[in-house]
CSV table of C-alpha atoms in Angstrom, one decimal:
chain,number,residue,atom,x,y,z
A,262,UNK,CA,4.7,-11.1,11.3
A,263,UNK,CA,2.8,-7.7,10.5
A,264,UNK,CA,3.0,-4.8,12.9
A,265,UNK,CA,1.4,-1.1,11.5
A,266,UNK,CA,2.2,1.2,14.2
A,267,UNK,CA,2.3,5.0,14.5
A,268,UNK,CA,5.7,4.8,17.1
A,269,UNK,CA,9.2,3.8,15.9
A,270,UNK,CA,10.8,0.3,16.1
A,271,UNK,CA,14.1,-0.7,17.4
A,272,UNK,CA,15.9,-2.5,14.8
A,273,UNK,CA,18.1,-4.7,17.4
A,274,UNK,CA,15.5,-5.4,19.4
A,275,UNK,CA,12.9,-6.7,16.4
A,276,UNK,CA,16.0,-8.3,15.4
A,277,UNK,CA,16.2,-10.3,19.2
A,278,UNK,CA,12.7,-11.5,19.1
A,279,UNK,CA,13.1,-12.4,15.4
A,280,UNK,CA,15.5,-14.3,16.2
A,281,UNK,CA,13.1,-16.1,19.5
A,282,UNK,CA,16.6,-17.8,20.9
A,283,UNK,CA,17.1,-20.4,17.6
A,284,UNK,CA,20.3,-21.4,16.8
A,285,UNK,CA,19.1,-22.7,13.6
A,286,UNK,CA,19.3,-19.4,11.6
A,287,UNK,CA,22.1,-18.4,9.5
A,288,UNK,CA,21.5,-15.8,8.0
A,289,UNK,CA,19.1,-12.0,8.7
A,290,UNK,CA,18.8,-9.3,6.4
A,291,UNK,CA,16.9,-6.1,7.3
A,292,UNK,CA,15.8,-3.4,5.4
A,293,UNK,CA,15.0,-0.3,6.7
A,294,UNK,CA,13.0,2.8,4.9
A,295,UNK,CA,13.5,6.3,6.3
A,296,UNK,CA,12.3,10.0,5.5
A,297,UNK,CA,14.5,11.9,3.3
A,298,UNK,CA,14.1,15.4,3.5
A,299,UNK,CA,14.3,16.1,-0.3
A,300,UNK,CA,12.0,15.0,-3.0
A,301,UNK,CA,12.4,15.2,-6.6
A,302,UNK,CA,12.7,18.8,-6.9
A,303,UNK,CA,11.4,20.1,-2.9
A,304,UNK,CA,12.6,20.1,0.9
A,305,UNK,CA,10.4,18.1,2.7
A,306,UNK,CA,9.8,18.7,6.2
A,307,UNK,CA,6.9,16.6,7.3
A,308,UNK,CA,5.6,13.3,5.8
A,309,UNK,CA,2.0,11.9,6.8
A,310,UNK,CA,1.1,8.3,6.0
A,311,UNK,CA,-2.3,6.8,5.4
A,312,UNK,CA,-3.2,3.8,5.3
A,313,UNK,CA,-6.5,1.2,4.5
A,314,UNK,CA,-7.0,-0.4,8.2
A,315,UNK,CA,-7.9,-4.1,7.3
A,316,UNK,CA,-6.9,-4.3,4.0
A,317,UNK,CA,-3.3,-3.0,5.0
A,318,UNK,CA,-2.9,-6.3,7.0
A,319,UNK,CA,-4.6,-8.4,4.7
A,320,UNK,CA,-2.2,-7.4,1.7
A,321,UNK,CA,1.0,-7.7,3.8
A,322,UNK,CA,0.3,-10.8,5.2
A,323,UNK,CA,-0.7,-12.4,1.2
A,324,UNK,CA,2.6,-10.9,0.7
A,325,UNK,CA,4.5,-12.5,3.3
A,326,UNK,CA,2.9,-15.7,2.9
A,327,UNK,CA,4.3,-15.3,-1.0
A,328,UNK,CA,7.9,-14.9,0.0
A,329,UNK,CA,7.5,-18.0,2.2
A,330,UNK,CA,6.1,-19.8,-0.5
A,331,UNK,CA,9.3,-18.5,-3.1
A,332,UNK,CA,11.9,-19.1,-0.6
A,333,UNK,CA,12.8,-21.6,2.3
A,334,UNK,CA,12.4,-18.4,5.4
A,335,UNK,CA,12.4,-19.2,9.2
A,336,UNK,CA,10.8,-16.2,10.1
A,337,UNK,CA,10.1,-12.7,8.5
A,338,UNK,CA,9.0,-9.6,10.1
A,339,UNK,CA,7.1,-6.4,8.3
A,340,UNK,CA,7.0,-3.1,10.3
A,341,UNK,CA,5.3,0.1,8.7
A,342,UNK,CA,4.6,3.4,10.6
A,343,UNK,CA,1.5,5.7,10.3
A,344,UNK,CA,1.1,9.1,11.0
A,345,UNK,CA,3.1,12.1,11.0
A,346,UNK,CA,7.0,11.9,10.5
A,347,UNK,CA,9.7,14.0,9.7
A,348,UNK,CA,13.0,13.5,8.2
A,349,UNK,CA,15.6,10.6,9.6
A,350,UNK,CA,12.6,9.2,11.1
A,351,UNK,CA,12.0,5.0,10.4
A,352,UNK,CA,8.8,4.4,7.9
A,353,UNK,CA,9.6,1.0,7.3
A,354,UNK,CA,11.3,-2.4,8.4
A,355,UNK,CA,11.4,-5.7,6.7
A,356,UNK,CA,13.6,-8.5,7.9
A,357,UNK,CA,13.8,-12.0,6.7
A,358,UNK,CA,15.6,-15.1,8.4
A,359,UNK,CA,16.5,-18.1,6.6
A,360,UNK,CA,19.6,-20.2,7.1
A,361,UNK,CA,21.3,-19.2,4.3
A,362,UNK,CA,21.9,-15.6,2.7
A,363,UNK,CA,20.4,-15.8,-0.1
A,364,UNK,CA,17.1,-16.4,0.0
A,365,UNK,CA,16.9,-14.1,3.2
A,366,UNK,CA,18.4,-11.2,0.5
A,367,UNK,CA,16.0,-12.2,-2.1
A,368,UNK,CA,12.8,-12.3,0.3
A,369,UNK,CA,13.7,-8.9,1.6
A,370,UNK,CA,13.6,-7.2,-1.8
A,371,UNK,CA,10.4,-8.9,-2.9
A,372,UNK,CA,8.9,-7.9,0.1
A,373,UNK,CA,9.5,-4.6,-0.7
A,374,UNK,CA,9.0,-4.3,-4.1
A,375,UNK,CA,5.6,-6.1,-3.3
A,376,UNK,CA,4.9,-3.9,-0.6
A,377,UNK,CA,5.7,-0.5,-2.7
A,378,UNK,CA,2.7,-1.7,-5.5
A,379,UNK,CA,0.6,-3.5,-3.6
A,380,UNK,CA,-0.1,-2.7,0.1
A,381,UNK,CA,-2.2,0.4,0.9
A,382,UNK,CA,-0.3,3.3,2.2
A,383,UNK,CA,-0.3,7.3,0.9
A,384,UNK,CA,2.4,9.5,1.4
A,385,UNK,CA,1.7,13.0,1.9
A,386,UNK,CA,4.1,15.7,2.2
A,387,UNK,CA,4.7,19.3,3.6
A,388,UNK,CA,7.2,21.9,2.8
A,389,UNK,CA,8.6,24.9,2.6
A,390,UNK,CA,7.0,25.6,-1.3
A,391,UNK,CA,3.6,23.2,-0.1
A,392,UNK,CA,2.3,20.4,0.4
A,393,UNK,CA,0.8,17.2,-1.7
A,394,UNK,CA,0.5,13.6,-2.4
A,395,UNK,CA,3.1,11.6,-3.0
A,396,UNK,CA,3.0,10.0,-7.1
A,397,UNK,CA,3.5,6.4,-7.6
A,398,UNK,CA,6.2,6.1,-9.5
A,399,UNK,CA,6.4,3.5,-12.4
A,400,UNK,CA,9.8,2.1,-11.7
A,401,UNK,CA,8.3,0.8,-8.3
A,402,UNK,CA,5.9,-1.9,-10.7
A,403,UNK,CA,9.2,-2.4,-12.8
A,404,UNK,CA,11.1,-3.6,-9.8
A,405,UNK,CA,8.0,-5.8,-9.0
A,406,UNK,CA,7.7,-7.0,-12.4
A,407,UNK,CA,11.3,-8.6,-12.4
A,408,UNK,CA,10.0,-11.2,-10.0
A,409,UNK,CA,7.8,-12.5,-13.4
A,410,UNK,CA,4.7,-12.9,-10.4
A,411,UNK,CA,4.2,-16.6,-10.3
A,412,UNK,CA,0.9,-14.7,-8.6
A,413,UNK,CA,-0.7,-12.9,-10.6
A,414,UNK,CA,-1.5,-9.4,-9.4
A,415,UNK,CA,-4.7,-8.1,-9.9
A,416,UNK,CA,-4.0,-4.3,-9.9
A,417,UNK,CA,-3.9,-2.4,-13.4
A,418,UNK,CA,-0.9,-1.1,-14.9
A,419,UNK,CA,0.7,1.9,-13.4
A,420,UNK,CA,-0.4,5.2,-15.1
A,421,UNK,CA,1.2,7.7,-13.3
B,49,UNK,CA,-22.5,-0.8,0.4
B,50,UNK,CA,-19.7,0.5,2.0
B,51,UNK,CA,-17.9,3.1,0.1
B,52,UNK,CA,-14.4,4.2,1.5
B,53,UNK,CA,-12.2,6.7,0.1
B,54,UNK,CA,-8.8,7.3,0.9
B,55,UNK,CA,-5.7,9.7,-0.3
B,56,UNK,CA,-6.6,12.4,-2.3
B,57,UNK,CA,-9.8,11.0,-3.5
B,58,UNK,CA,-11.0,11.2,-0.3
B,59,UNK,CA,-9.7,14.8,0.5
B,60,UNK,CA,-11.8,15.6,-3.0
B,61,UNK,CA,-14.9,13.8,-2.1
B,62,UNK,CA,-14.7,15.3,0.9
B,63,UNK,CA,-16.1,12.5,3.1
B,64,UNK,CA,-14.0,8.9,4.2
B,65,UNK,CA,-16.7,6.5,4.0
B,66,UNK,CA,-20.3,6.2,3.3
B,67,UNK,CA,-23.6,3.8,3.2
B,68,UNK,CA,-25.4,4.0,0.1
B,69,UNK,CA,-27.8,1.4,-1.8
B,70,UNK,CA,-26.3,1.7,-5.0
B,71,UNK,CA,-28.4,2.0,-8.3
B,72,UNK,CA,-29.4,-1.2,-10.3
B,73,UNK,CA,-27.6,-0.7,-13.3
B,74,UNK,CA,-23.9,-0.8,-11.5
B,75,UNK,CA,-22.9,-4.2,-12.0
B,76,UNK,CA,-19.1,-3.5,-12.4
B,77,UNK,CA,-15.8,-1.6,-10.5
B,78,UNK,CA,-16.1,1.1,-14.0
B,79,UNK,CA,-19.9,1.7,-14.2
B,80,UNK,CA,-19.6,3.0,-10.2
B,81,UNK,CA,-16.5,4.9,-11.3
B,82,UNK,CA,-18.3,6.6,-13.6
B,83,UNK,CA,-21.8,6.8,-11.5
B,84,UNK,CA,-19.9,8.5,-8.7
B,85,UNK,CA,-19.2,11.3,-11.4
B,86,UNK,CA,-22.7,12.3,-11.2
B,87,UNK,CA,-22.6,12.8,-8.3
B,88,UNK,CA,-22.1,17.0,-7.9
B,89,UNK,CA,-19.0,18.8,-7.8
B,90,UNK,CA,-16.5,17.0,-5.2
B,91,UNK,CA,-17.5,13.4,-6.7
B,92,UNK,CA,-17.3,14.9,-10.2
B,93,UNK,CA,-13.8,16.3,-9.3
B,94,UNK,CA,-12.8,13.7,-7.3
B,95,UNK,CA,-13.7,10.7,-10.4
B,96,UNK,CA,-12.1,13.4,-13.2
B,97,UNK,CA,-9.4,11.1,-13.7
B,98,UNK,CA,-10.9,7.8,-12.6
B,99,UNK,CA,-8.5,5.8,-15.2
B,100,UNK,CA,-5.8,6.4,-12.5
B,101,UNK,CA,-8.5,5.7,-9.6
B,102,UNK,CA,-7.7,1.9,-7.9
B,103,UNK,CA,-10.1,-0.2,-6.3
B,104,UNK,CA,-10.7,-2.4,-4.0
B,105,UNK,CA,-13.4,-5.4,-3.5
B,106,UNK,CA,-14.1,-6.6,0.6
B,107,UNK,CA,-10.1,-5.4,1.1
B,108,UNK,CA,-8.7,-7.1,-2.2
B,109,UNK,CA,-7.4,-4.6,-5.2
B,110,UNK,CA,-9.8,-5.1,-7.8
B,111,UNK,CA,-9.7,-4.1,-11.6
B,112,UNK,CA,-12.5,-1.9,-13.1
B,113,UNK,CA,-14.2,-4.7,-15.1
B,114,UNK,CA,-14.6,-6.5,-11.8
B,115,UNK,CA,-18.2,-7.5,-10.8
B,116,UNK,CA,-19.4,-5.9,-7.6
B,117,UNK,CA,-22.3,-8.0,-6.7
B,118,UNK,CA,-21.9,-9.2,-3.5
B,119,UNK,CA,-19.2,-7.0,-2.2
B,120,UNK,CA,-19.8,-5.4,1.1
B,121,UNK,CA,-17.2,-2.8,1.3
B,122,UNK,CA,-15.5,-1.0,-1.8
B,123,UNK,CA,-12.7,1.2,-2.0
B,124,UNK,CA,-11.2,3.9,-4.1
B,125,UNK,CA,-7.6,5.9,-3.8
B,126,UNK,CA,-4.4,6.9,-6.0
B,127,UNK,CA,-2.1,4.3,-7.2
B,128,UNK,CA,-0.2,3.1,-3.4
B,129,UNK,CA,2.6,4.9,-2.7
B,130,UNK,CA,4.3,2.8,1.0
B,131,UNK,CA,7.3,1.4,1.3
């Protein structure tokens, strides 16, 4: 399931319904993404995400449909916020169900490693010494990479 | 067409989306990379570094040799940065 939302989520309760009262699941890992209020070298103390309406969705639900392709999941759940947040605040929730840990482990950090290369979203951030937009950063197609896509992306290599 | 810009390419461009009946001679993703150059001072700053520019076919990232006949609704921002 795919939720872009501009509120926060509550992780036990997205958890709950994840879960929809089966007894056949063994094992859920969740990840969750938050604001730090440092970058690289700057204090942070606003973030603003934008994203692609439409083609957000359609790229996290190719994604999802991937990891339930790779590995034998029950359910899996993507959350990612837009708008305006500060630091501590949730950006991101991914949780995977399967009845045993491992591929519930696995599925959660291709999900994210897909979802930091592929799916649309811009980070923009304000602080005390400015503001700007957020680099990609090359690692993030590394950590894709390692999954030695059995898809093949489409997207160029990273050049920033 | 449908032209949608988002990031700092749009901030640049200075506009979010447009319809425009594209010239002829763009058949691909790189010959309306380098068309919107031409296209006064924001597109011209906007496209400066247009290797690092993504794109995106009808929702679905697209590489710069890719044909664009057809396509309803193309899209150009910064490399993603979610997650």
């Amino acid at each position: 399931m795919i939720r872009i939302q501009e509120g926060d989520f509550d992780l036990s309760a997205e958890i709950e319904a994840l879960k929809d009262s089966r007894t056949d699941i063994g094992a859920i890992v969740t990840f969750t993404g938050t604001v730090r209020d440092r970058g690289s070298d700057k204090v942070i103390e606003s973030m603003t995400l934008e994203h692609y309406p439409g083609m957000t969705e359609k790229e996290l639900a190719r994604i999802e449909q991937e990891a339930h392709a790779r590995w034998p999941l029950q359910a899996s759940l993507i959350i990612h916020r837009v708008g305006k947040l500060l630091p501590g605040d949730n950006i991101v929730l991914v949780a995977t169900a399967s009845a045993h840990r491992h591929a519930a482990f696995e599925a959660a950090a291709f999900l994210m490693d897909y979802l930091k290369t592929d799916a649309p979203f811009w980070k923009f951030e304000e602080g005390p010494d400015g503001a700007g937009w957020v680099d990609a950063r090359e690692t993030d197609g590394a950590a894709k990479a390692r999954w030695s896509a059995k898809s093949s992306s489409k997207e160029e290599p990273a050049s920033t | 067409m449908r032209l949608l810009y988002f990031a700092w390419v749009r901030e640049k461009t200075g506009i979010s989306s447009e319809e425009i009946d594209l010239p002829a001679h763009i058949e691909t993703v790189g010959d309306l990379l380098r068309w919107q150059k031409t296209r006064g001072e924001e597109f011209a700053a906007a496209f400066e570094k247009d290797r690092v520019i993504r794109a995106a076919i009808d929702q679905t990232h697209a590489r710069h040799d890719a044909a664009i006949a057809g396509a309803r609704e193309i899209a150009f921002f910064p490399p993603v940065t979610g997650g």
